Coordinates of C-alpha atoms in Angstrom, one line a residue:
Chain G
M1 CA -25.7 -0.8 -67.6
Q2 CA -25.8 2.9 -67.4
T3 CA -26.5 5.4 -70.1
D4 CA -25.8 9.1 -70.2
N5 CA -29.4 10.2 -69.9
M6 CA -30.2 8.1 -66.8
I7 CA -30.1 9.8 -63.5
L8 CA -31.3 6.9 -61.3
S9 CA -31.2 3.2 -62.0
I10 CA -32.6 0.6 -59.7
Q11 CA -31.5 -2.9 -60.6
K12 CA -33.1 -6.0 -59.2
V13 CA -33.4 -4.7 -55.7
T14 CA -35.0 -6.9 -53.0
K15 CA -35.8 -5.9 -49.4
N16 CA -36.6 -8.6 -46.9
F17 CA -37.7 -7.9 -43.4
G18 CA -37.1 -11.3 -41.8
A19 CA -39.3 -13.8 -43.7
I20 CA -41.3 -11.0 -45.3
S21 CA -40.3 -9.7 -48.7
A22 CA -41.5 -6.0 -49.0
V23 CA -39.8 -5.5 -52.4
S24 CA -38.7 -8.3 -54.7
D25 CA -36.4 -8.2 -57.7
F26 CA -37.6 -4.7 -58.6
S27 CA -35.9 -2.6 -61.3
M28 CA -36.7 0.8 -62.8
D29 CA -34.8 3.7 -64.5
V30 CA -35.4 7.4 -64.2
K31 CA -34.2 9.6 -67.1
K32 CA -32.7 13.0 -66.6
G33 CA -35.2 15.8 -66.7
E34 CA -38.4 13.7 -66.6
I35 CA -41.3 13.6 -64.1
H36 CA -41.6 9.9 -63.3
C37 CA -44.3 8.5 -61.1
L38 CA -44.3 5.3 -59.1
I39 CA -47.7 4.0 -58.4
G40 CA -49.3 0.9 -57.0
P41 CA -51.9 -0.2 -54.5
N42 CA -51.3 0.2 -50.7
G43 CA -48.5 -2.1 -49.6
A44 CA -47.0 -2.5 -53.0
G45 CA -43.6 -1.4 -51.7
K46 CA -43.3 2.1 -53.2
T47 CA -42.2 3.8 -50.0
T48 CA -39.8 0.9 -49.3
V49 CA -38.2 1.6 -52.7
F50 CA -37.8 5.3 -51.7
K51 CA -36.3 4.3 -48.4
M52 CA -33.8 2.1 -50.2
I53 CA -32.9 4.9 -52.7
T54 CA -32.3 7.3 -49.8
G55 CA -30.4 4.7 -47.7
V56 CA -32.9 4.5 -44.8
Y57 CA -33.2 0.8 -45.6
P58 CA -30.2 -1.0 -47.2
P59 CA -31.3 -3.3 -49.9
T60 CA -31.0 -7.0 -49.1
Y61 CA -30.0 -7.6 -52.8
G62 CA -29.6 -5.5 -55.9
K63 CA -27.9 -2.3 -56.9
I64 CA -28.9 1.3 -57.0
Y65 CA -27.0 3.8 -59.2
L66 CA -27.2 7.6 -59.1
K67 CA -25.6 9.4 -62.0
D68 CA -23.7 6.2 -62.8
R69 CA -22.3 5.9 -59.3
D70 CA -23.1 2.8 -57.2
I71 CA -24.8 4.3 -54.1
T72 CA -26.3 1.0 -52.8
N73 CA -24.3 0.9 -49.6
L74 CA -23.7 4.5 -49.0
S75 CA -25.1 6.1 -45.8
T76 CA -28.1 8.3 -46.1
S77 CA -26.2 11.5 -45.2
K78 CA -23.6 10.8 -48.0
K79 CA -26.3 10.1 -50.5
M80 CA -28.1 13.3 -49.8
K81 CA -24.9 15.2 -50.7
M82 CA -24.8 13.7 -54.1
G83 CA -27.6 15.7 -55.7
M84 CA -30.7 14.0 -54.4
S85 CA -33.3 15.1 -52.0
I86 CA -36.7 13.9 -50.6
K87 CA -40.0 15.1 -49.3
M88 CA -41.3 12.4 -47.1
Q89 CA -44.8 10.9 -46.9
V90 CA -45.6 12.3 -43.5
P91 CA -44.3 15.9 -43.4
G92 CA -40.7 15.6 -42.0
V93 CA -40.6 19.1 -40.5
Y94 CA -39.4 20.4 -37.2
S95 CA -42.7 21.3 -35.6
E96 CA -41.3 23.2 -32.6
L97 CA -39.3 25.6 -34.8
T98 CA -40.4 28.4 -37.2
L99 CA -40.7 28.2 -40.9
R100 CA -37.4 30.0 -41.5
E101 CA -35.6 28.0 -38.9
N102 CA -36.8 24.8 -40.6
I103 CA -35.4 26.0 -44.0
R104 CA -32.2 27.1 -42.3
I105 CA -31.5 23.6 -40.9
A106 CA -32.0 22.1 -44.3
A107 CA -30.0 24.8 -46.2
Q108 CA -27.0 25.3 -43.9
N109 CA -25.5 22.0 -44.9
F110 CA -25.4 23.1 -48.5
T111 CA -24.8 26.8 -48.2
E112 CA -22.1 29.0 -46.8
E113 CA -23.0 30.8 -43.6
K114 CA -22.7 34.3 -45.0
M115 CA -25.2 33.4 -47.8
I116 CA -27.7 31.6 -45.6
E117 CA -30.3 34.4 -45.3
E118 CA -30.3 34.9 -49.0
E119 CA -30.7 31.2 -49.6
I120 CA -33.6 31.0 -47.2
E121 CA -35.4 33.9 -49.0
R122 CA -34.6 32.3 -52.4
L123 CA -36.2 29.0 -51.3
I124 CA -39.2 30.7 -49.9
D125 CA -39.8 32.5 -53.2
E126 CA -39.1 29.4 -55.2
V127 CA -41.8 27.5 -53.5
G128 CA -44.1 30.5 -53.2
I129 CA -44.7 30.5 -49.5
R130 CA -43.7 34.1 -48.6
D131 CA -47.3 34.9 -47.7
L132 CA -47.2 32.4 -44.9
G133 CA -44.8 34.7 -42.9
N134 CA -42.7 32.9 -40.3
P135 CA -45.1 30.9 -38.1
K136 CA -44.1 28.0 -35.8
V137 CA -44.5 25.0 -38.0
K138 CA -46.8 23.2 -35.7
N139 CA -49.3 26.0 -36.3
M140 CA -49.2 25.5 -40.1
S141 CA -51.8 23.5 -42.1
H142 CA -50.9 20.1 -43.5
G143 CA -50.6 21.5 -47.0
Q144 CA -48.4 24.4 -45.9
Q145 CA -46.1 21.9 -44.1
Q146 CA -45.9 19.9 -47.4
W147 CA -44.8 23.0 -49.3
L148 CA -42.4 23.9 -46.6
E149 CA -40.9 20.4 -46.8
I150 CA -40.5 20.8 -50.5
A151 CA -38.6 24.1 -49.9
M152 CA -36.4 22.3 -47.4
A153 CA -35.8 19.5 -49.9
L154 CA -34.8 22.0 -52.5
A155 CA -32.2 23.4 -50.1
A156 CA -29.9 20.5 -51.2
K157 CA -30.0 21.9 -54.8
P158 CA -31.0 18.5 -56.0
E159 CA -30.8 17.2 -59.5
L160 CA -33.2 14.4 -58.5
L161 CA -36.1 15.2 -56.2
L162 CA -38.1 12.4 -54.6
L163 CA -41.6 13.2 -53.5
D164 CA -43.5 10.7 -51.5
E165 CA -47.2 11.5 -51.9
P166 CA -46.9 15.2 -52.4
A167 CA -50.7 15.6 -52.8
A168 CA -51.8 13.5 -49.9
G169 CA -54.3 15.2 -47.7
L170 CA -54.5 18.3 -49.9
G171 CA -57.6 20.1 -51.1
P172 CA -58.2 20.8 -54.8
D173 CA -56.6 24.2 -54.8
E174 CA -53.6 23.0 -52.8
T175 CA -53.2 20.1 -55.1
D176 CA -53.2 22.4 -58.1
F177 CA -50.6 24.6 -56.4
T178 CA -48.4 21.6 -55.7
A179 CA -48.8 20.3 -59.3
N180 CA -47.8 23.7 -60.7
L181 CA -44.8 23.8 -58.3
V182 CA -43.6 20.4 -59.5
L183 CA -44.0 21.4 -63.1
D184 CA -42.1 24.7 -62.5
L185 CA -39.2 22.8 -60.9
N186 CA -39.1 20.3 -63.7
A187 CA -39.1 23.2 -66.3
K188 CA -36.0 24.4 -64.5
G189 CA -34.3 21.1 -65.3
M190 CA -35.0 19.1 -62.1
T191 CA -35.8 15.4 -62.4
I192 CA -38.8 14.4 -60.3
L193 CA -39.6 10.9 -59.1
F194 CA -42.8 10.8 -57.1
I195 CA -45.2 8.4 -55.4
E196 CA -48.9 9.3 -55.6
H197 CA -52.3 7.7 -55.1
D198 CA -54.3 10.7 -56.5
M199 CA -54.6 9.8 -60.2
N200 CA -55.8 13.3 -61.1
F201 CA -52.6 14.7 -59.7
V202 CA -50.6 12.0 -61.6
K203 CA -52.4 12.8 -64.8
K204 CA -51.5 16.5 -64.4
I205 CA -47.8 16.1 -64.1
A206 CA -46.5 12.6 -64.8
Q207 CA -44.6 11.9 -68.0
N208 CA -43.7 8.3 -67.4
V209 CA -45.1 5.8 -64.9
T210 CA -43.9 2.7 -63.2
V211 CA -46.4 0.4 -61.5
M212 CA -45.6 -1.8 -58.6
N213 CA -47.8 -4.6 -57.2
N214 CA -47.0 -6.9 -54.2
G215 CA -43.4 -5.6 -54.0
K216 CA -42.7 -6.4 -57.7
F217 CA -42.4 -4.5 -61.0
F218 CA -45.8 -4.7 -62.7
A219 CA -45.8 -2.3 -65.7
E220 CA -44.0 0.8 -67.1
G221 CA -44.7 3.3 -69.8
D222 CA -45.9 6.7 -70.6
L223 CA -49.0 8.0 -68.9
D224 CA -51.5 7.1 -71.6
S225 CA -50.3 3.6 -71.9
I226 CA -50.5 3.0 -68.2
L227 CA -54.0 4.6 -68.0
N228 CA -55.2 2.3 -70.7
N229 CA -53.5 -0.8 -69.3
E230 CA -56.2 -3.2 -68.1
G231 CA -53.9 -5.1 -65.8
V232 CA -53.1 -1.8 -63.9
A233 CA -56.8 -1.0 -63.7
E234 CA -57.4 -4.5 -62.3
I235 CA -54.8 -4.3 -59.5
Y236 CA -56.0 -0.9 -58.6
L237 CA -59.7 -1.2 -58.6
G238 CA -60.5 -4.8 -59.4
K239 CA -61.9 -6.3 -62.6
E240 CA -64.1 -4.2 -65.0
A241 CA -62.6 -1.0 -63.8
K242 CA -60.3 1.6 -65.3
V243 CA -57.7 3.7 -63.6
C244 CA -59.0 6.9 -65.1
Chain B
M1 CA -32.7 34.2 -36.6
G2 CA -31.4 37.4 -38.0
N3 CA -31.7 40.6 -35.9
R4 CA -32.8 39.9 -32.3
R5 CA -34.0 42.3 -29.6
V6 CA -31.6 43.2 -26.9
F7 CA -34.0 44.3 -24.1
T8 CA -35.8 41.0 -23.6
S9 CA -36.7 39.7 -20.2
E10 CA -34.3 36.9 -20.7
N11 CA -31.4 39.3 -21.3
I12 CA -32.4 41.6 -18.5
L13 CA -32.8 38.8 -15.9
A14 CA -29.5 37.2 -17.1
A15 CA -27.6 40.5 -16.7
I16 CA -29.1 41.0 -13.2
F17 CA -28.2 37.5 -12.2
W18 CA -24.6 37.6 -13.3
L19 CA -24.0 41.0 -11.9
A20 CA -25.5 40.0 -8.6
C21 CA -23.2 36.9 -8.6
C22 CA -20.2 39.2 -9.2
T23 CA -20.9 41.3 -6.2
Y24 CA -22.1 38.6 -3.8
P25 CA -18.7 37.7 -2.2
F26 CA -18.2 41.4 -1.3
L27 CA -21.4 41.5 0.7
H28 CA -21.5 38.1 2.4
N29 CA -19.2 36.0 4.6
T30 CA -17.2 33.0 3.5
Y31 CA -19.7 30.4 4.6
F32 CA -22.4 31.7 2.2
V33 CA -19.9 32.3 -0.6
N34 CA -18.7 28.7 -0.3
N35 CA -22.3 27.5 -0.6
F36 CA -22.9 29.6 -3.7
T37 CA -19.7 28.1 -5.2
Y38 CA -21.5 24.8 -5.1
Y39 CA -24.5 26.3 -7.0
F40 CA -22.2 27.3 -9.9
I41 CA -20.8 23.7 -10.0
M42 CA -24.3 22.4 -10.3
I43 CA -25.0 24.9 -13.1
I44 CA -22.0 23.5 -15.0
F45 CA -23.2 20.0 -14.3
M46 CA -26.7 20.9 -15.5
M47 CA -25.2 22.3 -18.7
S48 CA -23.7 18.9 -19.4
L49 CA -27.2 17.5 -19.5
Y50 CA -28.6 20.6 -21.2
V51 CA -26.3 20.1 -24.2
L52 CA -27.6 16.5 -24.5
W53 CA -31.3 16.9 -23.7
G54 CA -32.0 20.5 -24.4
F55 CA -30.0 20.9 -27.6
T56 CA -30.0 17.4 -29.1
G57 CA -32.9 15.6 -27.4
I58 CA -30.6 12.9 -25.9
F59 CA -32.1 11.9 -22.6
S60 CA -29.4 10.8 -20.2
F61 CA -30.3 9.5 -16.8
G62 CA -26.6 8.9 -15.9
Q63 CA -24.7 12.1 -16.1
A64 CA -23.7 11.6 -12.5
A65 CA -21.6 8.7 -13.6
F66 CA -19.3 11.1 -15.5
F67 CA -19.6 13.8 -12.8
G68 CA -18.5 11.3 -10.1
A69 CA -15.9 9.7 -12.4
G70 CA -14.4 13.2 -13.0
A71 CA -14.3 13.8 -9.3
Y72 CA -12.7 10.5 -8.6
I73 CA -10.1 10.8 -11.3
Y74 CA -9.1 14.3 -10.2
G75 CA -9.0 13.1 -6.6
I76 CA -6.8 10.1 -7.3
V77 CA -4.3 11.9 -9.5
S78 CA -4.0 15.0 -7.4
K79 CA -3.6 13.0 -4.2
I80 CA -0.6 11.1 -5.5
N81 CA 1.4 14.2 -4.4
P82 CA -0.8 17.0 -3.1
D83 CA 2.0 19.5 -3.2
N84 CA 2.7 18.9 -6.9
S85 CA 0.8 21.5 -9.0
A86 CA 1.6 19.7 -12.2
L87 CA -0.2 16.6 -11.0
N88 CA -3.2 18.8 -10.1
I89 CA -3.4 20.0 -13.7
L90 CA -2.8 16.5 -15.0
G91 CA -5.7 15.4 -12.8
I92 CA -8.0 17.9 -14.4
L93 CA -7.0 17.0 -17.9
M94 CA -7.2 13.3 -17.3
A95 CA -10.7 13.6 -15.7
V96 CA -12.0 15.5 -18.7
L97 CA -10.2 13.3 -21.3
I98 CA -11.3 10.0 -19.7
C99 CA -14.9 11.2 -19.3
F100 CA -14.9 12.4 -22.9
S101 CA -13.5 9.1 -24.2
A102 CA -15.7 6.9 -22.0
A103 CA -18.8 8.8 -23.1
A104 CA -17.7 8.7 -26.8
I105 CA -17.3 4.9 -26.6
L106 CA -20.7 4.5 -25.0
G107 CA -22.2 6.9 -27.5
M108 CA -20.7 5.0 -30.4
F109 CA -22.4 1.8 -29.1
I110 CA -25.7 3.6 -28.7
Y111 CA -25.8 5.6 -31.9
Y112 CA -24.0 3.3 -34.3
G113 CA -25.9 0.4 -32.8
H114 CA -29.1 2.2 -33.6
I115 CA -30.4 1.8 -30.0
S116 CA -33.8 3.3 -29.5
A117 CA -33.9 6.7 -27.8
N118 CA -36.0 5.2 -25.0
F119 CA -33.3 2.8 -24.0
I120 CA -30.6 5.5 -23.7
G121 CA -32.1 6.7 -20.4
I122 CA -32.1 3.1 -19.1
I123 CA -28.5 2.4 -20.3
T124 CA -27.1 5.6 -18.7
F125 CA -29.2 5.0 -15.5
C126 CA -27.6 1.5 -15.2
L127 CA -24.1 2.9 -15.8
S128 CA -24.6 5.3 -13.0
L129 CA -26.0 2.6 -10.7
V130 CA -23.3 0.1 -11.5
L131 CA -20.5 2.6 -10.9
Q132 CA -21.9 3.7 -7.6
T133 CA -22.4 0.1 -6.5
F134 CA -18.9 -0.8 -7.6
M135 CA -17.2 2.1 -5.8
T136 CA -19.1 1.4 -2.6
Q137 CA -17.4 -2.0 -2.3
T138 CA -13.9 -0.7 -2.8
S139 CA -13.1 -0.3 0.9
G140 CA -10.4 -3.0 1.2
P141 CA -6.7 -2.2 1.1
E142 CA -6.4 -4.0 -2.2
W143 CA -8.5 -1.3 -3.8
Q144 CA -5.9 1.3 -4.7
V145 CA -5.2 3.3 -7.9
L146 CA -1.7 4.8 -8.3
G147 CA -1.2 4.2 -4.6
V148 CA -4.3 6.1 -3.6
P149 CA -6.9 4.0 -1.7
L150 CA -10.4 4.3 -3.1
G151 CA -12.0 4.2 0.3
G152 CA -15.2 2.3 -0.4
Y153 CA -18.3 3.9 1.1
N154 CA -16.2 6.7 2.6
G155 CA -14.7 7.6 -0.7
L156 CA -11.7 9.9 -1.1
N157 CA -11.0 12.7 1.4
A158 CA -8.5 15.5 1.7
I159 CA -8.5 16.1 -2.0
P160 CA -6.3 19.1 -2.9
S161 CA -7.9 22.3 -4.3
I162 CA -7.3 23.2 -7.9
S163 CA -3.9 24.8 -8.1
I164 CA -2.4 26.6 -11.0
M165 CA 1.2 27.8 -10.9
G166 CA 1.2 27.7 -7.1
F167 CA -2.0 29.6 -6.7
S168 CA -4.6 27.4 -4.9
F169 CA -8.3 28.2 -5.6
E170 CA -10.1 28.2 -2.3
K171 CA -13.0 30.1 -0.8
N172 CA -13.5 33.4 -2.7
S173 CA -11.1 32.6 -5.5
M174 CA -12.8 29.3 -5.9
Y175 CA -16.1 31.1 -6.1
F176 CA -14.9 33.4 -8.8
L177 CA -13.3 30.5 -10.7
C178 CA -16.5 28.5 -10.7
M179 CA -18.6 31.6 -11.5
A180 CA -16.4 32.5 -14.4
L181 CA -16.5 29.0 -15.8
A182 CA -20.2 28.8 -15.4
F183 CA -20.5 32.2 -17.2
V184 CA -18.2 31.1 -20.0
F185 CA -20.3 27.9 -20.5
Y186 CA -23.4 29.9 -20.4
L187 CA -22.2 32.3 -23.1
I188 CA -21.0 29.5 -25.3
F189 CA -24.4 27.7 -25.1
R190 CA -26.3 31.0 -25.6
K191 CA -24.3 31.7 -28.7
M192 CA -24.8 28.2 -29.9
Q193 CA -28.6 28.5 -29.7
H194 CA -28.6 30.7 -32.8
S195 CA -25.6 29.3 -34.5
R196 CA -25.1 26.7 -37.3
I197 CA -24.2 24.1 -34.7
G198 CA -27.2 25.0 -32.6
Y199 CA -29.7 24.6 -35.5
M200 CA -28.0 21.4 -36.5
L201 CA -28.5 20.0 -33.0
F202 CA -32.1 21.3 -32.8
G203 CA -32.8 19.5 -36.0
I204 CA -31.6 16.2 -34.5
R205 CA -33.6 16.9 -31.4
E206 CA -36.8 17.5 -33.3
N207 CA -36.5 14.8 -36.0
A208 CA -33.2 12.9 -36.3
E209 CA -34.3 10.8 -39.3
R210 CA -35.2 13.9 -41.2
S211 CA -31.9 15.5 -40.4
E212 CA -30.1 12.5 -41.8
L213 CA -32.0 13.1 -45.0
F214 CA -30.7 16.6 -45.1
G215 CA -27.2 15.2 -45.2
Y216 CA -26.3 15.3 -41.4
N217 CA -24.4 12.3 -40.1
T218 CA -26.6 12.1 -37.0
A219 CA -24.9 9.1 -35.4
W220 CA -21.5 10.9 -35.5
I221 CA -22.9 14.2 -34.3
S222 CA -24.9 12.6 -31.5
T223 CA -21.8 10.6 -30.4
L224 CA -19.7 13.8 -30.3
V225 CA -22.4 15.6 -28.3
F226 CA -22.7 12.7 -25.9
A227 CA -19.0 12.7 -25.4
A228 CA -19.0 16.5 -24.9
G229 CA -21.7 16.1 -22.3
G230 CA -19.6 13.5 -20.5
A231 CA -16.6 15.8 -20.6
I232 CA -18.5 18.8 -19.2
A233 CA -20.0 16.6 -16.4
G234 CA -16.5 15.2 -15.6
F235 CA -15.2 18.8 -15.4
A236 CA -18.0 19.7 -13.1
G237 CA -17.0 16.7 -11.0
V238 CA -13.4 18.0 -10.8
L239 CA -14.7 21.4 -9.5
Y240 CA -16.9 19.5 -7.0
A241 CA -14.0 17.4 -5.7
S242 CA -11.8 20.5 -5.4
W243 CA -14.6 22.5 -3.7
G244 CA -15.6 19.9 -1.1
S245 CA -12.2 18.2 -0.8
Y246 CA -14.0 14.8 -0.9
V247 CA -15.9 12.5 -3.2
V248 CA -18.0 9.5 -2.2
P249 CA -19.8 6.8 -4.2
S250 CA -23.1 8.6 -4.1
T251 CA -21.5 11.3 -6.2
L252 CA -21.8 8.8 -9.1
G253 CA -25.3 7.8 -8.2
T254 CA -28.7 8.4 -9.5
S255 CA -29.8 11.1 -7.1
I256 CA -27.5 13.6 -8.7
S257 CA -28.6 12.5 -12.1
F258 CA -32.2 13.0 -11.1
I259 CA -31.4 16.6 -10.0
G260 CA -30.2 17.4 -13.4
V261 CA -33.2 15.9 -15.2
I262 CA -35.6 17.5 -12.8
I263 CA -34.0 20.9 -13.2
I264 CA -34.1 20.8 -17.0
A265 CA -37.6 19.4 -17.1
L266 CA -38.9 22.1 -14.9
A267 CA -36.9 25.0 -16.2
G268 CA -37.6 24.0 -19.8
R269 CA -35.5 22.5 -22.6
Y270 CA -35.7 25.5 -24.8
S271 CA -33.9 28.2 -22.8
I272 CA -30.3 27.9 -21.4
T273 CA -30.9 31.1 -19.4
G274 CA -34.0 29.6 -17.8
A275 CA -32.2 26.4 -17.0
T276 CA -29.2 28.3 -15.5
L277 CA -31.4 30.6 -13.3
F278 CA -33.6 27.7 -12.3
T279 CA -30.6 25.5 -11.3
F280 CA -29.5 28.3 -9.0
I281 CA -33.0 28.7 -7.5
Y282 CA -33.6 25.0 -7.2
V283 CA -30.4 24.2 -5.5
W284 CA -30.7 27.1 -3.1
F285 CA -34.3 26.2 -2.4
T286 CA -33.6 22.5 -1.7
R287 CA -30.7 23.5 0.6
F288 CA -32.9 26.0 2.3
L289 CA -35.6 23.4 3.0
A290 CA -33.0 20.9 4.2
S291 CA -31.5 23.6 6.5
Q292 CA -34.9 24.0 8.1
G293 CA -34.6 20.5 9.4
S294 CA -38.1 19.6 8.5
A295 CA -38.9 16.0 7.6
Y296 CA -41.5 17.4 5.2
S297 CA -39.0 19.3 3.1
Q298 CA -38.9 16.7 0.4
I299 CA -42.7 16.4 0.4
V300 CA -42.9 20.2 -0.2
Q301 CA -40.4 19.9 -3.0
G302 CA -42.3 17.0 -4.6
I303 CA -45.6 18.8 -4.5
L304 CA -44.1 21.9 -6.1
L305 CA -42.4 19.9 -8.8
V306 CA -45.7 18.1 -9.7
L307 CA -47.6 21.4 -9.8
I308 CA -45.0 23.0 -12.1
M309 CA -45.1 19.9 -14.4
L310 CA -48.9 20.1 -14.5
F311 CA -49.5 23.8 -15.0
I312 CA -46.3 25.0 -16.8
P313 CA -45.5 22.1 -19.1
R314 CA -43.1 24.1 -21.3
G315 CA -41.0 25.0 -18.2
I316 CA -40.7 27.9 -16.0
G317 CA -37.9 29.6 -17.9
E318 CA -39.7 30.0 -21.2
T319 CA -43.0 30.9 -19.5
V320 CA -41.5 33.6 -17.3
F321 CA -39.5 35.1 -20.2
S322 CA -42.6 35.1 -22.4
L323 CA -44.7 36.9 -19.7
G324 CA -41.8 39.3 -19.1
D325 CA -41.5 40.2 -22.8
I326 CA -45.3 41.0 -22.9
L327 CA -44.8 43.2 -19.9
I328 CA -41.8 45.0 -21.5
D329 CA -43.7 45.5 -24.7
K330 CA -46.4 47.3 -22.7
L331 CA -44.1 49.4 -20.5
I332 CA -41.7 50.5 -23.3
P333 CA -43.3 52.1 -26.3
K334 CA -41.8 50.9 -29.5
K335 CA -39.9 53.3 -31.8
K336 CA -41.6 54.5 -34.9
V337 CA -40.2 52.8 -37.8
K338 CA -40.8 52.7 -41.5
K339 CA -43.6 50.5 -42.8
D340 CA -41.4 48.2 -44.8
Q341 CA -39.2 47.7 -41.7
V342 CA -42.2 46.7 -39.7
Q343 CA -43.2 44.2 -42.4
K344 CA -39.7 42.8 -42.4
E345 CA -39.8 42.3 -38.7
V346 CA -43.2 40.8 -38.7
T347 CA -42.1 38.3 -41.3
R348 CA -39.1 37.4 -39.2
Y349 CA -40.7 37.2 -35.8
A350 CA -44.3 36.1 -36.6
D351 CA -45.2 33.7 -33.8

């Protein structure tokens, strides 16, 4: 089933919560080096798919492969040491600690102690948040927390970076900053899979798009084909509308 | 992180406190020294909860269960033959090991069973209550362990003091032993605050799900911490039994657990120094009020506790140290340093 250029392959996964099926028979592949977007209306099951990939929810059925290895039943902590990392929908930061302490917690599991300070500085520069100083995270804006969390996610030196709504709650300038950041990371060879509702953000960075609806696969293709797909426009905005 | 200042109010107060403790037995009689020994035992007991709640965010309402169990186990083993020093040592080791194992088993059920954090307090509270109730009804002659009667409501009496190679720790020597142990635990936990382990535990305290996504096996780590907390509480129980020569069912009970929770809640969960100093002050203060014989002593305590909770929500320790540092900054002029050094420090310590 696997090919050399696939980094992630999700095959017929289903997630049931009791009698409710949040995701049903869903499949998608992510190629190495691409920026792949997962879109769909609210409640489509996108975040549930992310949680199955990371192991927060074990799939009820189906298989998930990372770099040709079956990771379906691995624990979250093991999966995160296999070259994958995530920025969550709600910023998953440690609000009572400082910016550098946050990055340290993320980095120390992947970096030798004697190199930890250098690694923290490298991550700060990579994301471009040096100007923020070292505030307590609870005093940072939502956008700044999003960037911090991306820096923390990068601490795992991931080959595959999952971003759950990286532009949510950001202003236009902050959205541009985030888009450029994602493009920079991709230019360095990192594969990005992200969920996003902001179609302007999607148009700026996405190369391929998978659409979900009601927990199921709906469509897949390059950005243009999805933007021109009438079915996608319909599930997003109703009949007579277009996504763009 | 990185370079830290030496002359902080926390360091200064800690140094004064430990130096004063070293000199105390030379200035006071045995009665007072013996009382102070108990304070150090309570500091070690408090640390067993601090490692759970302060470091890792695990709220245990039943640390007294391990405290009392440690006291009972040491009491039983050492009473088999009070003159046998080896049994004394065995009693200490068994107390710590059994408390560690029991806490590890309970922790595994809690953390691998994905039990909500809210229920951990209830489970540990019940453990404490059940053990206390059980030990209370062990007064009959049939209730013996290794030939030592458990004594029911009266508990175990005439428990031998800790003895190593024939040297029995009593009075001043017991004071110095407990002080040294409390100091060692204090140093370990202070060191941990800025260590790899400390940050790992802080991460779990602040957001366990996120830490799991950074590759930490939070269930395993939390279980180990829970077990370590149980072992430290058990060890404090050993010291308590040796110090007082007795242990009763209420030692396992909720009132001692409450003391630990109250102390850390009031002192603050973010400073081991604050919690250590406040334990000392709190235990002294409650004993002082009780010694006044006033029926209102507990009401006074209650009012003070509520006032602290309302007006100093982050705890006395952190608040006092913050104010102290502001005072130190005003009193001691800072050295002139190069501009780039200042920028580096600002970046490190902003906020």
